[in-house]
mmCIF file of C-alpha atoms in Angstrom:
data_model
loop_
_atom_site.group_PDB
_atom_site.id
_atom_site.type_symbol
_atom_site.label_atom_id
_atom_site.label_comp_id
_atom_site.label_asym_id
_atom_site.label_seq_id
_atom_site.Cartn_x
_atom_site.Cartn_y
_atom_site.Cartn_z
ATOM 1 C CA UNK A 1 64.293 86.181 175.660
ATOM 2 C CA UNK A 2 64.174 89.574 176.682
ATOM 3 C CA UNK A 3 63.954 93.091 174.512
ATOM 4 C CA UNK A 4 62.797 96.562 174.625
ATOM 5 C CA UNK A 5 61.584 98.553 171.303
ATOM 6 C CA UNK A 6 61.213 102.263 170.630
ATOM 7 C CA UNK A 7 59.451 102.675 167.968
ATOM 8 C CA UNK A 8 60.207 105.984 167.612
ATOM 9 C CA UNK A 9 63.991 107.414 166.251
ATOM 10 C CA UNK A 10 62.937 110.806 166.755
ATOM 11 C CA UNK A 11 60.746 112.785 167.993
ATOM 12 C CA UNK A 12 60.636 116.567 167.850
ATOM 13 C CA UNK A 13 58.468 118.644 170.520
ATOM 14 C CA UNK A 14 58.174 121.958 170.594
ATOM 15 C CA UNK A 15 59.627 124.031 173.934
ATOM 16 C CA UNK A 16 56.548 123.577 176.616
ATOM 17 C CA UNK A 17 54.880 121.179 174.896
ATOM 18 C CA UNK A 18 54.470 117.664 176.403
ATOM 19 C CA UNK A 19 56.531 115.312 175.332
ATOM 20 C CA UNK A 20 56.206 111.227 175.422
ATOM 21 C CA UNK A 21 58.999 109.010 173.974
ATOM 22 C CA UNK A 22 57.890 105.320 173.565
ATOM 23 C CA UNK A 23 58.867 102.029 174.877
ATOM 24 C CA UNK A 24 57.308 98.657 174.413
ATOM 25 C CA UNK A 25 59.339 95.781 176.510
ATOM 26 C CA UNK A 26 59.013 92.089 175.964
ATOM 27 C CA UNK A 27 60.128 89.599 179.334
ATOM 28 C CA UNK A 28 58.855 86.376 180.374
ATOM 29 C CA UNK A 29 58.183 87.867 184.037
ATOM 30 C CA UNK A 30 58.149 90.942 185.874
ATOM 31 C CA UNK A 31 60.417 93.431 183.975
ATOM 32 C CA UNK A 32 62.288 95.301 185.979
ATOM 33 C CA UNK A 33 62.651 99.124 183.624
ATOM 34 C CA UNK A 34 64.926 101.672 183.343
ATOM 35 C CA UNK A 35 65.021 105.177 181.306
ATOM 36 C CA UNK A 36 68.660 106.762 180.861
ATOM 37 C CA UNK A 37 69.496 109.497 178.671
ATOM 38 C CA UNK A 38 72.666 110.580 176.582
ATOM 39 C CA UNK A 39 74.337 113.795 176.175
ATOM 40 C CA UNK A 40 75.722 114.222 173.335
ATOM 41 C CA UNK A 41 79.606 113.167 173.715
ATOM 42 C CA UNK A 42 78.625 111.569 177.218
ATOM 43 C CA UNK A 43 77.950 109.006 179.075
ATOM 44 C CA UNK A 44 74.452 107.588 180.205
ATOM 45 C CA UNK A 45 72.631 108.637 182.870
ATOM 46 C CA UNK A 46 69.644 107.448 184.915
ATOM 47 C CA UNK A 47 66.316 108.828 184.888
ATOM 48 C CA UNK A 48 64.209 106.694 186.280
ATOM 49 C CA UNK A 49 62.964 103.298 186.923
ATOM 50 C CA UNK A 50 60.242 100.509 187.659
ATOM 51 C CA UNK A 51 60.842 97.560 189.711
ATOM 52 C CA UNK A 52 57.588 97.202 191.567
ATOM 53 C CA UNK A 53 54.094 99.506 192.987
ATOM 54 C CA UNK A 54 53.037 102.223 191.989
ATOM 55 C CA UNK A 55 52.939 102.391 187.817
ATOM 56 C CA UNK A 56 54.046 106.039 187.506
ATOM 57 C CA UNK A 57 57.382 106.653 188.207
ATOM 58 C CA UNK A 58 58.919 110.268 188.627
ATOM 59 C CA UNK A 59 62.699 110.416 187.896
ATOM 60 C CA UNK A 60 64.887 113.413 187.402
ATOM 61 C CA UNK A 61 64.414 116.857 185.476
ATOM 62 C CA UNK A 62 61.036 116.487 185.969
ATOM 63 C CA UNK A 63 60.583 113.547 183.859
ATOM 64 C CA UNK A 64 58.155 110.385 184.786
ATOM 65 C CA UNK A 65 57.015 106.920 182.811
ATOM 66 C CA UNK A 66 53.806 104.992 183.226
ATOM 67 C CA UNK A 67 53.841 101.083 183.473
ATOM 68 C CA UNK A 68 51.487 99.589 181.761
ATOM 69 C CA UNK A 69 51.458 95.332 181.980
ATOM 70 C CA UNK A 70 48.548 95.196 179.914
ATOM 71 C CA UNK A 71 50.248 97.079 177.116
ATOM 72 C CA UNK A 72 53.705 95.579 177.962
ATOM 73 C CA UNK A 73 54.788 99.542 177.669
ATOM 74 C CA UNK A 74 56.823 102.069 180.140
ATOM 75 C CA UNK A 75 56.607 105.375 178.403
ATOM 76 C CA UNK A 76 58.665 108.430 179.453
ATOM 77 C CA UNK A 77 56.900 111.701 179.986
ATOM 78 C CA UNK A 78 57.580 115.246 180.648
ATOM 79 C CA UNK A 79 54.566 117.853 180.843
ATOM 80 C CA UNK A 80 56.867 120.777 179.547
ATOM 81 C CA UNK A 81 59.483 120.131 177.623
ATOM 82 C CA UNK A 82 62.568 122.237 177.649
ATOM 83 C CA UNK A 83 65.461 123.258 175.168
ATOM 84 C CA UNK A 84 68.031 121.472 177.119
ATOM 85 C CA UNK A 85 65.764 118.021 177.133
ATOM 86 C CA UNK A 86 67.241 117.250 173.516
ATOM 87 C CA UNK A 87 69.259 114.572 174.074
ATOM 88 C CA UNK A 88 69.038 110.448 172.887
ATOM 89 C CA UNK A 89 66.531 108.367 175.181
ATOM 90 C CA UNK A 90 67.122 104.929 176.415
ATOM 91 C CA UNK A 91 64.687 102.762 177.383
ATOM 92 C CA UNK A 92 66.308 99.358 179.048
ATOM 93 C CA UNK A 93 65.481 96.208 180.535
ATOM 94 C CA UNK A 94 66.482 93.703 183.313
ATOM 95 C CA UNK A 95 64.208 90.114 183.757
ATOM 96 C CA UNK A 96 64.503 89.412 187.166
ATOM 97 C CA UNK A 97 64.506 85.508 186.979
ATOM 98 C CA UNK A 98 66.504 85.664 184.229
ATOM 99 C CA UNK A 99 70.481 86.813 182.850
ATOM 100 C CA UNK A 100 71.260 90.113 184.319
ATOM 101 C CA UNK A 101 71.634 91.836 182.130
ATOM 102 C CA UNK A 102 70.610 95.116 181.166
ATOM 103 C CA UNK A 103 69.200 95.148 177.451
ATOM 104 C CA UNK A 104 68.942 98.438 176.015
ATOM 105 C CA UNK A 105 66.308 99.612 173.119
ATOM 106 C CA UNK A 106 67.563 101.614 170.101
ATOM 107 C CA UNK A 107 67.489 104.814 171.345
ATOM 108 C CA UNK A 108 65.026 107.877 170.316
ATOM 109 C CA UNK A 109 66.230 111.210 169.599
ATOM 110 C CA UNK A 110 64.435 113.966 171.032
ATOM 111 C CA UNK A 111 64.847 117.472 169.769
ATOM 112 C CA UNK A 112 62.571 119.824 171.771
ATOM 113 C CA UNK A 113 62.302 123.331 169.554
ATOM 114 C CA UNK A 114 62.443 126.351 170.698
ATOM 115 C CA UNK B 1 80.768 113.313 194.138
ATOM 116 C CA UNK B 2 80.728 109.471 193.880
ATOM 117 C CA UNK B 3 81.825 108.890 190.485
ATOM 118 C CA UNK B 4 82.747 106.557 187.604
ATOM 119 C CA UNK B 5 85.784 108.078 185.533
ATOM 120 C CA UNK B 6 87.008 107.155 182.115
ATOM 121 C CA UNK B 7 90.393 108.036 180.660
ATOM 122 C CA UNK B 8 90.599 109.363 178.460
ATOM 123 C CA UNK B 9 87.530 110.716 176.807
ATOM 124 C CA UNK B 10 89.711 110.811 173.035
ATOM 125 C CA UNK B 11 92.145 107.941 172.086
ATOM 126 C CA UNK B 12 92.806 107.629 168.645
ATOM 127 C CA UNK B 13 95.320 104.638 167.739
ATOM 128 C CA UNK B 14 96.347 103.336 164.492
ATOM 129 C CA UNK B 15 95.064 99.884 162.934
ATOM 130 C CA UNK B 16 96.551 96.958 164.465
ATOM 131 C CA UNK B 17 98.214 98.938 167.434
ATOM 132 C CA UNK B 18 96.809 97.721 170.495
ATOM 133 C CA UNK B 19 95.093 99.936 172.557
ATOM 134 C CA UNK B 20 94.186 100.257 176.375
ATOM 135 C CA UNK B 21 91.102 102.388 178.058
ATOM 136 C CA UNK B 22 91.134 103.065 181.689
ATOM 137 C CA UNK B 23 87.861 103.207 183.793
ATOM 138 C CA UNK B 24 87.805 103.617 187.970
ATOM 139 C CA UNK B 25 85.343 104.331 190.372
ATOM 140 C CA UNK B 26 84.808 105.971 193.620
ATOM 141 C CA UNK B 27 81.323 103.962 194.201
ATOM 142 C CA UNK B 28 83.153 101.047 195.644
ATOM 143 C CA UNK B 29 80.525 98.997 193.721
ATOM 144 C CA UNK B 30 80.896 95.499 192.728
ATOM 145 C CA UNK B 31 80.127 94.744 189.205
ATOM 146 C CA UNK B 32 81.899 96.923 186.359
ATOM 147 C CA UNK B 33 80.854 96.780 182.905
ATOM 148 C CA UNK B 34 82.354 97.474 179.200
ATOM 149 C CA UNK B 35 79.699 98.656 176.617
ATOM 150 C CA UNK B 36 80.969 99.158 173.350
ATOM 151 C CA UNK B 37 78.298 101.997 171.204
ATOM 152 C CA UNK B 38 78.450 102.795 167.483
ATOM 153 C CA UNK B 39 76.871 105.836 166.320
ATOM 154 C CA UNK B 40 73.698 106.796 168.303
ATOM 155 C CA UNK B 41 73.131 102.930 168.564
ATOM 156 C CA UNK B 42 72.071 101.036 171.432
ATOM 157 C CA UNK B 43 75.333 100.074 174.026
ATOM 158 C CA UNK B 44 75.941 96.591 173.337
ATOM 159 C CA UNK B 45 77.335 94.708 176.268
ATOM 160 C CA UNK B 46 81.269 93.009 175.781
ATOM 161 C CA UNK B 47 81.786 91.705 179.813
ATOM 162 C CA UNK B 48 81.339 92.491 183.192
ATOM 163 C CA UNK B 49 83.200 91.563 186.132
ATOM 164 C CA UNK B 50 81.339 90.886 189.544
ATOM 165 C CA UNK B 51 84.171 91.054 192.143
ATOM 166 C CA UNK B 52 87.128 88.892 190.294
ATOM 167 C CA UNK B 53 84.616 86.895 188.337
ATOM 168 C CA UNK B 54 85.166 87.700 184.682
ATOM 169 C CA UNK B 55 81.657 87.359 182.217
ATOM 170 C CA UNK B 56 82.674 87.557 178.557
ATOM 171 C CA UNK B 57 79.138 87.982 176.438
ATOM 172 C CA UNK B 58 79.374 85.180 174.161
ATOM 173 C CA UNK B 59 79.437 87.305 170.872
ATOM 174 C CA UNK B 60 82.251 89.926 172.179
ATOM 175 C CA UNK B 61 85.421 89.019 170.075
ATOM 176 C CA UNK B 62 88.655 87.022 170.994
ATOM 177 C CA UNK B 63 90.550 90.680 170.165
ATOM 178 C CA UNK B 64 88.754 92.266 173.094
ATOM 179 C CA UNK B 65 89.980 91.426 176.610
ATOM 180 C CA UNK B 66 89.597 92.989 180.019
ATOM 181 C CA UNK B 67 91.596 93.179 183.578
ATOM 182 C CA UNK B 68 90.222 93.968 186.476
ATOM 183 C CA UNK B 69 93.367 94.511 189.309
ATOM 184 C CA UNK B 70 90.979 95.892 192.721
ATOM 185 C CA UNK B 71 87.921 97.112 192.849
ATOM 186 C CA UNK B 72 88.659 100.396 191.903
ATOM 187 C CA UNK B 73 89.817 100.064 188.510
ATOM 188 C CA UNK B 74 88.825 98.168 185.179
ATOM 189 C CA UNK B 75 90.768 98.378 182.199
ATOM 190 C CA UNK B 76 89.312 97.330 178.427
ATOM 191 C CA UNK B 77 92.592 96.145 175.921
ATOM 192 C CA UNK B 78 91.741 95.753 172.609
ATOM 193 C CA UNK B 79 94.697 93.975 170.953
ATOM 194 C CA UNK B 80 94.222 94.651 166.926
ATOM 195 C CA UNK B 81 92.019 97.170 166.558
ATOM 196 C CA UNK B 82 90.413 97.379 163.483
ATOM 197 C CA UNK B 83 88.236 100.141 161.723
ATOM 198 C CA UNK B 84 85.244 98.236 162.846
ATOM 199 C CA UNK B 85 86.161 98.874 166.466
ATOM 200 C CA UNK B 86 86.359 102.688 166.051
ATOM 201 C CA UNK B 87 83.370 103.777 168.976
ATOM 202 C CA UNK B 88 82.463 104.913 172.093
ATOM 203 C CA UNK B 89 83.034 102.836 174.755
ATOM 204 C CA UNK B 90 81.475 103.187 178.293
ATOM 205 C CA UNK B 91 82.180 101.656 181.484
ATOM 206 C CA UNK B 92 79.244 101.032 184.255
ATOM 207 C CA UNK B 93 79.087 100.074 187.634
ATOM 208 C CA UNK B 94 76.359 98.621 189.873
ATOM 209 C CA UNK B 95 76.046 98.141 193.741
ATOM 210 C CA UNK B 96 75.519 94.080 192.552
ATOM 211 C CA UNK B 97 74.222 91.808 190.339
ATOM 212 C CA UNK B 98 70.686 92.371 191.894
ATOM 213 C CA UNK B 99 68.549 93.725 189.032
ATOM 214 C CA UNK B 100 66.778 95.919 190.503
ATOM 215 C CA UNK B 101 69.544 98.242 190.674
ATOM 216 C CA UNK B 102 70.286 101.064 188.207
ATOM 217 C CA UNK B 103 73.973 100.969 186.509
ATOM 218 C CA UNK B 104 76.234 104.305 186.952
ATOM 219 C CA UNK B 105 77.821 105.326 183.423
ATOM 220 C CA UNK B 106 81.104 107.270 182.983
ATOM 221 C CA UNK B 107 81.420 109.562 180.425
ATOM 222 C CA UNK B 108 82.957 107.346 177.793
ATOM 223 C CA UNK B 109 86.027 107.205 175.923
ATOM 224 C CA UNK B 110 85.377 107.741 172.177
ATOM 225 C CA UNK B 111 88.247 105.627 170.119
ATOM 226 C CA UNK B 112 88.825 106.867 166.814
ATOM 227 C CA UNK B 113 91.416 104.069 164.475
ATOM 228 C CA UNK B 114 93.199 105.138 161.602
#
């Protein structure tokens, strides 16, 4: 079975700070791993994500996540965080040889301070 | 823009009057998907449709029930709804059922019951 965890429900930053939000995955293969994020009142939308190569990703609005197999992790990064980067963070998860589905993790809420 | 469109973004309905939410898309993708999210929590999957092909998920209830007419459109009817079904609901497309692609969200429709 597969699953992603965020530890984290919220995380505050303050404005320029760096910011990380968690993920921890679980797949029997090679996870293929995405990042969206939610707008208050909106719909998701993609950041970024992993399906093979290089472990650091870059995605929009500056924002990038390091695989990590060993750890079974993909944590999203920023190296300044902004005002208007408060928003809810999904981390999600597809298994390649397995259902495709795309199973999401809890969500963290990130509330960068000005 | 390419785009996946949800009408409308506020339906509120009474208990037990069924209910219909629209989604179409100018991506000429595919595979469309109906998420149902409560509050800030992950969104859960109901079904998809690749092509015709309808995919129920095998804990979405009997009182949910989609159409899909052309590729364009996708509509969710939810016959009876009940204060447990008050949410947002977003629709998703995707190029395939290849994994390695991302999903495109609309913005959601948020369905208040009374």
């Amino acid at each position: 079975a597969q699953s992603v965890a965020q530890p984290e429900d919220q995380v505050n930053v303050a404005e320029g700070n760096p910011l990380t939000v968690k993920c921890t995955y679980s797949v029997s293969g090679n996870p293929y791993l995405f990042w969206y994020v939610q707008y208050p009142n909106r719909g998701l939308q993609f950041l970024l994500k992993y399906i093979t190569g290089d472990n650091l990703v870059k995605g929009s609005y500056g924002f990038e996540a390091e695989f990590n197999k060993s750890q079974t992790s993909f944590h999203l990064k920023k190296p300044s965080a902004l005002v208007s980067d408060s928003a809810l963070y999904f981390c999600a998860v597809r298994d390649p040889g397995g259902a495709n589905n795309l199973f999401f993790g809890t969500g963290t809420r990130l509330t960068v301070i000005p | 823009d390419a785009m996946v469109i949800q009408n409308p973004r506020y339906q509120v309905t009474q208990f037990g009057k069924p209910v219909t939410l629209s989604c179409s898309q100018t991506l000429n993708h595919n595979v469309m998907y109906w998420y149902q999210q409560k509050s800030s929590q992950a969104p859960k999957l109901l079904f998809h449709y690749y092509d015709k092909d309808f995919n129920n998920e095998a804990d979405t209830p009997d009182n949910f029930q989609s159409r899909r007419p052309n590729t364009s459109f996708c509509f969710l009817d939810i016959r009876s709804p009940g204060l447990g079904d008050a949410a947002m609901y977003l629709c998703a497309t995707d190029l395939s059922d290849r994994a390695r692609n991302e999903q495109f969200f609309g913005p959601g429709t948020r369905l208040t019951v009374l």
